[in-house]
PDB file of C-alpha atoms in Angstrom:
ATOM      1  CA  MET A1424     -87.342  22.427 -86.983  1.00 62.00           C
ATOM      2  CA  ARG A1425     -86.832  19.432 -89.214  1.00 85.00           C
ATOM      3  CA  THR A1426     -83.284  18.928 -87.866  1.00 87.00           C
ATOM      4  CA  VAL A1427     -84.550  18.715 -84.264  1.00 84.00           C
ATOM      5  CA  THR A1428     -87.196  16.212 -85.243  1.00 86.00           C
ATOM      6  CA  LYS A1429     -84.614  14.072 -87.035  1.00 85.00           C
ATOM      7  CA  VAL A1430     -82.337  14.132 -83.991  1.00 86.00           C
ATOM      8  CA  ILE A1431     -85.176  13.178 -81.665  1.00 86.00           C
ATOM      9  CA  LEU A1432     -86.269  10.352 -83.970  1.00 87.00           C
ATOM     10  CA  GLY A1433     -82.637   9.138 -84.181  1.00 87.00           C
ATOM     11  CA  ILE A1434     -82.275   9.062 -80.383  1.00 90.00           C
ATOM     12  CA  VAL A1435     -85.602   7.224 -79.978  1.00 88.00           C
ATOM     13  CA  GLY A1436     -84.625   4.746 -82.716  1.00 89.00           C
ATOM     14  CA  VAL A1437     -81.281   3.999 -81.054  1.00 89.00           C
ATOM     15  CA  ALA A1438     -82.998   3.557 -77.686  1.00 87.00           C
ATOM     16  CA  VAL A1439     -85.546   1.097 -79.192  1.00 86.00           C
ATOM     17  CA  LEU A1440     -82.747  -0.880 -80.842  1.00 82.00           C
ATOM     18  CA  LEU A1441     -80.780  -1.085 -77.566  1.00 79.00           C
ATOM     19  CA  ILE A1442     -83.752  -2.190 -75.526  1.00 79.00           C
ATOM     20  CA  GLY A1443     -84.686  -4.718 -78.234  1.00 75.00           C
ATOM     21  CA  TRP A1444     -81.149  -6.143 -78.262  1.00 68.00           C
ATOM     22  CA  TRP A1445     -81.188  -6.381 -74.434  1.00 67.00           C
ATOM     23  CA  LEU A1446     -84.446  -8.326 -74.523  1.00 68.00           C
ATOM     24  CA  ILE A1447     -83.775 -10.564 -77.485  1.00 68.00           C
ATOM     25  CA  SER A1448     -80.005 -11.202 -77.473  1.00 63.00           C
ATOM     26  CA  PRO A1449     -80.073 -13.695 -74.538  1.00 59.00           C
ATOM     27  CA  LEU A1450     -82.108 -16.036 -76.711  1.00 61.00           C
ATOM     28  CA  PHE A1451     -79.094 -16.386 -79.026  1.00 60.00           C
ATOM     29  CA  LEU A1452     -76.218 -16.061 -76.551  1.00 69.00           C
ATOM     30  CA  GLU A1453     -74.994 -18.605 -74.020  1.00 77.00           C
ATOM     31  CA  GLU A1454     -73.359 -17.744 -70.713  1.00 77.00           C
ATOM     32  CA  THR A1455     -71.416 -20.740 -69.421  1.00 84.00           C
ATOM     33  CA  VAL A1456     -70.146 -20.958 -65.839  1.00 87.00           C
ATOM     34  CA  ASP A1457     -68.041 -23.731 -64.344  1.00 89.00           C
ATOM     35  CA  GLU A1458     -67.442 -22.982 -60.695  1.00 88.00           C
ATOM     36  CA  GLY A1459     -65.650 -25.542 -58.501  1.00 90.00           C
ATOM     37  CA  LEU A1460     -67.060 -26.713 -55.193  1.00 89.00           C
ATOM     38  CA  PRO A1461     -67.038 -24.113 -52.425  1.00 88.00           C
ATOM     39  CA  PRO A1462     -64.197 -24.515 -49.902  1.00 83.00           C
ATOM     40  CA  THR A1463     -65.355 -26.983 -47.207  1.00 76.00           C
ATOM     41  CA  SER A1464     -63.787 -27.712 -43.855  1.00 50.00           C
ATOM     42  CA  LEU A1465     -62.675 -31.046 -45.269  1.00 50.00           C
ATOM     43  CA  ASP A1466     -60.388 -29.232 -47.739  1.00 44.00           C
ATOM     44  CA  THR A1467     -58.363 -27.565 -45.041  1.00 41.00           C
ATOM     45  CA  THR A1468     -54.881 -28.825 -44.305  1.00 41.00           C
ATOM     46  CA  VAL A1469     -54.546 -31.035 -41.234  1.00 41.00           C
ATOM     47  CA  GLU A1470     -51.437 -31.324 -39.128  1.00 43.00           C
ATOM     48  CA  GLU A1471     -49.824 -34.793 -39.070  1.00 42.00           C
ATOM     49  CA  GLY A1472     -50.745 -35.438 -35.375  1.00 42.00           C
ATOM     50  CA  GLU A1473     -54.332 -34.354 -35.977  1.00 44.00           C
ATOM     51  CA  ALA A1474     -54.901 -36.577 -39.030  1.00 41.00           C
ATOM     52  CA  GLU A1475     -56.211 -39.507 -36.997  1.00 42.00           C
ATOM     53  CA  GLU A1476     -58.570 -37.343 -34.950  1.00 43.00           C
ATOM     54  CA  ALA A1477     -60.005 -35.666 -38.101  1.00 41.00           C
ATOM     55  CA  THR A1478     -61.050 -39.006 -39.609  1.00 40.00           C
ATOM     56  CA  GLU A1479     -62.915 -40.184 -36.546  1.00 42.00           C
ATOM     57  CA  PRO A1480     -66.674 -39.628 -36.429  1.00 41.00           C
ATOM     58  CA  PRO A1481     -67.801 -36.905 -33.983  1.00 43.00           C
ATOM     59  CA  ALA A1482     -68.588 -37.913 -30.412  1.00 42.00           C
ATOM     60  CA  SER A1483     -72.187 -38.689 -29.546  1.00 39.00           C
ATOM     61  CA  GLU A1484     -72.541 -35.476 -27.494  1.00 43.00           C
ATOM     62  CA  ASP A1485     -71.952 -33.457 -30.704  1.00 42.00           C
ATOM     63  CA  ASP A1486     -74.579 -35.371 -32.694  1.00 42.00           C
ATOM     64  CA  GLY A1487     -77.281 -32.854 -31.752  1.00 40.00           C
ATOM     65  CA  ALA A1488     -75.406 -30.014 -33.470  1.00 40.00           C
ATOM     66  CA  ALA A1489     -74.575 -32.127 -36.489  1.00 39.00           C
ATOM     67  CA  THR A1490     -78.190 -33.098 -37.121  1.00 39.00           C
ATOM     68  CA  GLU A1491     -79.323 -29.415 -37.368  1.00 56.00           C
ATOM     69  CA  PHE A1492     -78.268 -29.408 -41.007  1.00 64.00           C
ATOM     70  CA  THR A1493     -80.011 -31.788 -43.393  1.00 74.00           C
ATOM     71  CA  ASP A1494     -78.498 -32.536 -46.792  1.00 91.00           C
ATOM     72  CA  LEU A1495     -81.038 -31.608 -49.424  1.00 95.00           C
ATOM     73  CA  ALA A1496     -81.136 -32.316 -53.181  1.00 96.00           C
ATOM     74  CA  GLY A1497     -83.466 -31.902 -56.093  1.00 96.00           C
ATOM     75  CA  VAL A1498     -83.861 -31.778 -59.869  1.00 97.00           C
ATOM     76  CA  PHE A1499     -84.781 -28.710 -61.953  1.00 97.00           C
ATOM     77  CA  MET A1500     -87.974 -28.784 -64.017  1.00 97.00           C
ATOM     78  CA  ASP A1501     -89.069 -26.638 -66.942  1.00 96.00           C
ATOM     79  CA  GLY A1502     -90.815 -23.361 -66.170  1.00 93.00           C
ATOM     80  CA  GLU A1503     -93.815 -21.760 -67.759  1.00 91.00           C
ATOM     81  CA  LYS A1504     -94.348 -21.333 -71.530  1.00 85.00           C
ATOM     82  CA  ASN A1505     -91.421 -22.688 -73.593  1.00 88.00           C
ATOM     83  CA  TYR A1506     -88.666 -22.059 -70.938  1.00 91.00           C
ATOM     84  CA  GLU A1507     -86.632 -25.229 -70.529  1.00 93.00           C
ATOM     85  CA  THR A1508     -84.546 -25.882 -67.422  1.00 96.00           C
ATOM     86  CA  SER A1509     -82.659 -28.986 -66.317  1.00 97.00           C
ATOM     87  CA  GLY A1510     -79.948 -29.990 -63.871  1.00 97.00           C
ATOM     88  CA  ASN A1511     -79.411 -31.048 -60.308  1.00 97.00           C
ATOM     89  CA  ILE A1512     -79.446 -29.021 -57.082  1.00 97.00           C
ATOM     90  CA  GLN A1513     -77.712 -29.976 -53.813  1.00 96.00           C
ATOM     91  CA  THR A1514     -76.786 -28.279 -50.575  1.00 95.00           C
ATOM     92  CA  ILE A1515     -73.174 -28.122 -49.583  1.00 94.00           C
ATOM     93  CA  ARG A1516     -71.850 -27.159 -46.114  1.00 93.00           C
ATOM     94  CA  ALA A1517     -68.792 -24.953 -46.489  1.00 93.00           C
ATOM     95  CA  GLU A1518     -66.542 -22.905 -44.207  1.00 90.00           C
ATOM     96  CA  ASP A1519     -68.545 -19.754 -44.755  1.00 91.00           C
ATOM     97  CA  GLY A1520     -72.053 -21.226 -44.771  1.00 93.00           C
ATOM     98  CA  VAL A1521     -74.410 -23.361 -46.775  1.00 95.00           C
ATOM     99  CA  TYR A1522     -74.433 -23.244 -50.582  1.00 96.00           C
ATOM    100  CA  LEU A1523     -76.901 -24.370 -53.215  1.00 96.00           C
ATOM    101  CA  ARG A1524     -74.921 -25.997 -55.934  1.00 96.00           C
ATOM    102  CA  PHE A1525     -76.361 -26.386 -59.481  1.00 97.00           C
ATOM    103  CA  GLU A1526     -74.704 -29.189 -61.440  1.00 96.00           C
ATOM    104  CA  ASP A1527     -75.219 -30.034 -65.093  1.00 96.00           C
ATOM    105  CA  PHE A1528     -77.423 -26.978 -65.092  1.00 97.00           C
ATOM    106  CA  GLN A1529     -78.972 -25.573 -68.251  1.00 96.00           C
ATOM    107  CA  THR A1530     -81.827 -23.144 -68.792  1.00 95.00           C
ATOM    108  CA  THR A1531     -83.209 -20.985 -71.529  1.00 91.00           C
ATOM    109  CA  ASN A1532     -81.289 -17.742 -71.393  1.00 89.00           C
ATOM    110  CA  GLY A1533     -83.093 -14.516 -70.579  1.00 86.00           C
ATOM    111  CA  PRO A1534     -82.313 -10.831 -70.100  1.00 84.00           C
ATOM    112  CA  ASP A1535     -82.748 -10.548 -66.338  1.00 89.00           C
ATOM    113  CA  LEU A1536     -82.565 -13.928 -64.571  1.00 94.00           C
ATOM    114  CA  PHE A1537     -82.415 -14.339 -60.778  1.00 97.00           C
ATOM    115  CA  VAL A1538     -82.266 -17.268 -58.301  1.00 97.00           C
ATOM    116  CA  TYR A1539     -84.940 -17.302 -55.603  1.00 98.00           C
ATOM    117  CA  LEU A1540     -85.835 -19.550 -52.664  1.00 97.00           C
ATOM    118  CA  ILE A1541     -89.556 -19.667 -51.941  1.00 96.00           C
ATOM    119  CA  GLN A1542     -91.954 -21.507 -49.688  1.00 95.00           C
ATOM    120  CA  PRO A1543     -94.655 -23.627 -51.378  1.00 89.00           C
ATOM    121  CA  GLY A1544     -97.538 -21.409 -52.533  1.00 89.00           C
ATOM    122  CA  MET A1545     -95.471 -18.216 -52.230  1.00 93.00           C
ATOM    123  CA  GLU A1546     -95.036 -15.643 -55.029  1.00 95.00           C
ATOM    124  CA  THR A1547     -91.496 -15.613 -56.340  1.00 94.00           C
ATOM    125  CA  THR A1548     -90.926 -11.936 -55.505  1.00 93.00           C
ATOM    126  CA  GLU A1549     -91.944 -12.601 -51.865  1.00 95.00           C
ATOM    127  CA  GLY A1550     -89.087 -15.188 -51.544  1.00 96.00           C
ATOM    128  CA  ILE A1551     -85.445 -14.819 -50.807  1.00 97.00           C
ATOM    129  CA  SER A1552     -83.237 -13.663 -53.656  1.00 97.00           C
ATOM    130  CA  LEU A1553     -79.853 -15.371 -53.917  1.00 97.00           C
ATOM    131  CA  GLY A1554     -78.783 -12.916 -56.630  1.00 96.00           C
ATOM    132  CA  SER A1555     -78.489 -12.901 -60.409  1.00 96.00           C
ATOM    133  CA  LEU A1556     -78.086 -16.167 -62.248  1.00 96.00           C
ATOM    134  CA  LYS A1557     -74.402 -16.454 -63.001  1.00 96.00           C
ATOM    135  CA  GLY A1558     -74.902 -18.248 -66.349  1.00 94.00           C
ATOM    136  CA  ASN A1559     -77.534 -20.209 -68.169  1.00 94.00           C
ATOM    137  CA  THR A1560     -75.342 -23.298 -68.390  1.00 95.00           C
ATOM    138  CA  GLY A1561     -72.778 -24.995 -66.147  1.00 95.00           C
ATOM    139  CA  ASN A1562     -72.003 -25.685 -62.517  1.00 97.00           C
ATOM    140  CA  GLN A1563     -72.580 -22.774 -60.080  1.00 97.00           C
ATOM    141  CA  ASN A1564     -72.774 -22.037 -56.361  1.00 97.00           C
ATOM    142  CA  TYR A1565     -75.084 -19.690 -54.463  1.00 97.00           C
ATOM    143  CA  LEU A1566     -74.549 -18.853 -50.784  1.00 96.00           C
ATOM    144  CA  VAL A1567     -77.757 -19.178 -48.759  1.00 96.00           C
ATOM    145  CA  PRO A1568     -78.230 -16.507 -46.053  1.00 96.00           C
ATOM    146  CA  GLU A1569     -77.650 -17.877 -42.525  1.00 94.00           C
ATOM    147  CA  ASP A1570     -81.128 -17.154 -41.285  1.00 94.00           C
ATOM    148  CA  VAL A1571     -82.873 -19.146 -44.058  1.00 94.00           C
ATOM    149  CA  GLU A1572     -84.329 -22.532 -43.122  1.00 92.00           C
ATOM    150  CA  LEU A1573     -84.070 -24.604 -46.277  1.00 91.00           C
ATOM    151  CA  THR A1574     -86.659 -27.136 -45.095  1.00 89.00           C
ATOM    152  CA  GLN A1575     -89.183 -24.266 -45.225  1.00 93.00           C
ATOM    153  CA  TYR A1576     -87.841 -22.449 -48.323  1.00 95.00           C
ATOM    154  CA  SER A1577     -87.688 -25.670 -50.268  1.00 93.00           C
ATOM    155  CA  THR A1578     -88.361 -24.427 -53.826  1.00 96.00           C
ATOM    156  CA  VAL A1579     -85.587 -22.961 -55.963  1.00 97.00           C
ATOM    157  CA  VAL A1580     -86.857 -20.717 -58.775  1.00 97.00           C
ATOM    158  CA  ILE A1581     -85.066 -19.290 -61.842  1.00 97.00           C
ATOM    159  CA  TRP A1582     -87.074 -16.132 -62.422  1.00 96.00           C
ATOM    160  CA  CYS A1583     -86.899 -13.466 -65.145  1.00 93.00           C
ATOM    161  CA  ARG A1584     -87.564 -10.021 -63.778  1.00 92.00           C
ATOM    162  CA  ALA A1585     -88.005  -8.400 -67.216  1.00 87.00           C
ATOM    163  CA  PHE A1586     -90.758 -10.791 -68.261  1.00 88.00           C
ATOM    164  CA  ASP A1587     -92.027 -11.658 -64.785  1.00 93.00           C
ATOM    165  CA  ALA A1588     -91.729 -15.294 -65.825  1.00 94.00           C
ATOM    166  CA  THR A1589     -90.565 -18.527 -64.157  1.00 96.00           C
ATOM    167  CA  PHE A1590     -87.854 -20.169 -66.293  1.00 96.00           C
ATOM    168  CA  GLY A1591     -87.489 -23.224 -64.070  1.00 96.00           C
ATOM    169  CA  THR A1592     -88.088 -24.664 -60.571  1.00 97.00           C
ATOM    170  CA  GLY A1593     -86.640 -27.310 -58.390  1.00 96.00           C
ATOM    171  CA  GLU A1594     -87.855 -28.867 -55.143  1.00 96.00           C
ATOM    172  CA  LEU A1595     -85.314 -29.568 -52.355  1.00 95.00           C
ATOM    173  CA  ASN A1596     -85.845 -32.870 -50.560  1.00 95.00           C
ATOM    174  CA  PRO A1597     -83.833 -34.612 -47.827  1.00 93.00           C
ATOM    175  CA  GLN A1598     -81.231 -37.011 -49.180  1.00 85.00           C
TER     176      GLN A1598
END
């Protein structure tokens, strides 16, 4: 009977240590990401005869389609408690959609961080998840789903699922 109790206590002890490490280790570890810009249509190769046409501004009849997208930018601010976040946010049009780009980004590391888009006054979990935070420092890109209107979902939130805490926010405004 004593051997079974020792084994159970050992298993519980190891589980507590693993969970404790998962929760506390991000405070001491840094995850740095340095992604380049997403591939844009300007980066594609242009044939020699098309080079002049590519540099001309679009015709006035295409202006309606070009104005559908508004370039947005913002700055990250600290979250609740002692969570510090800084850096710049901007939208980038790319071949495969619109990206949010974080530049000079830095936030307090956490065990379970996610990037969300929310509307003003909305709870974070009701917003649109762009996935896990790739790293707590550095330049990174997040693809925005096609059906999301960034002028409505204008707040970017770095949210910790484990602690249900906001690590940082940024407001997107027209440039």
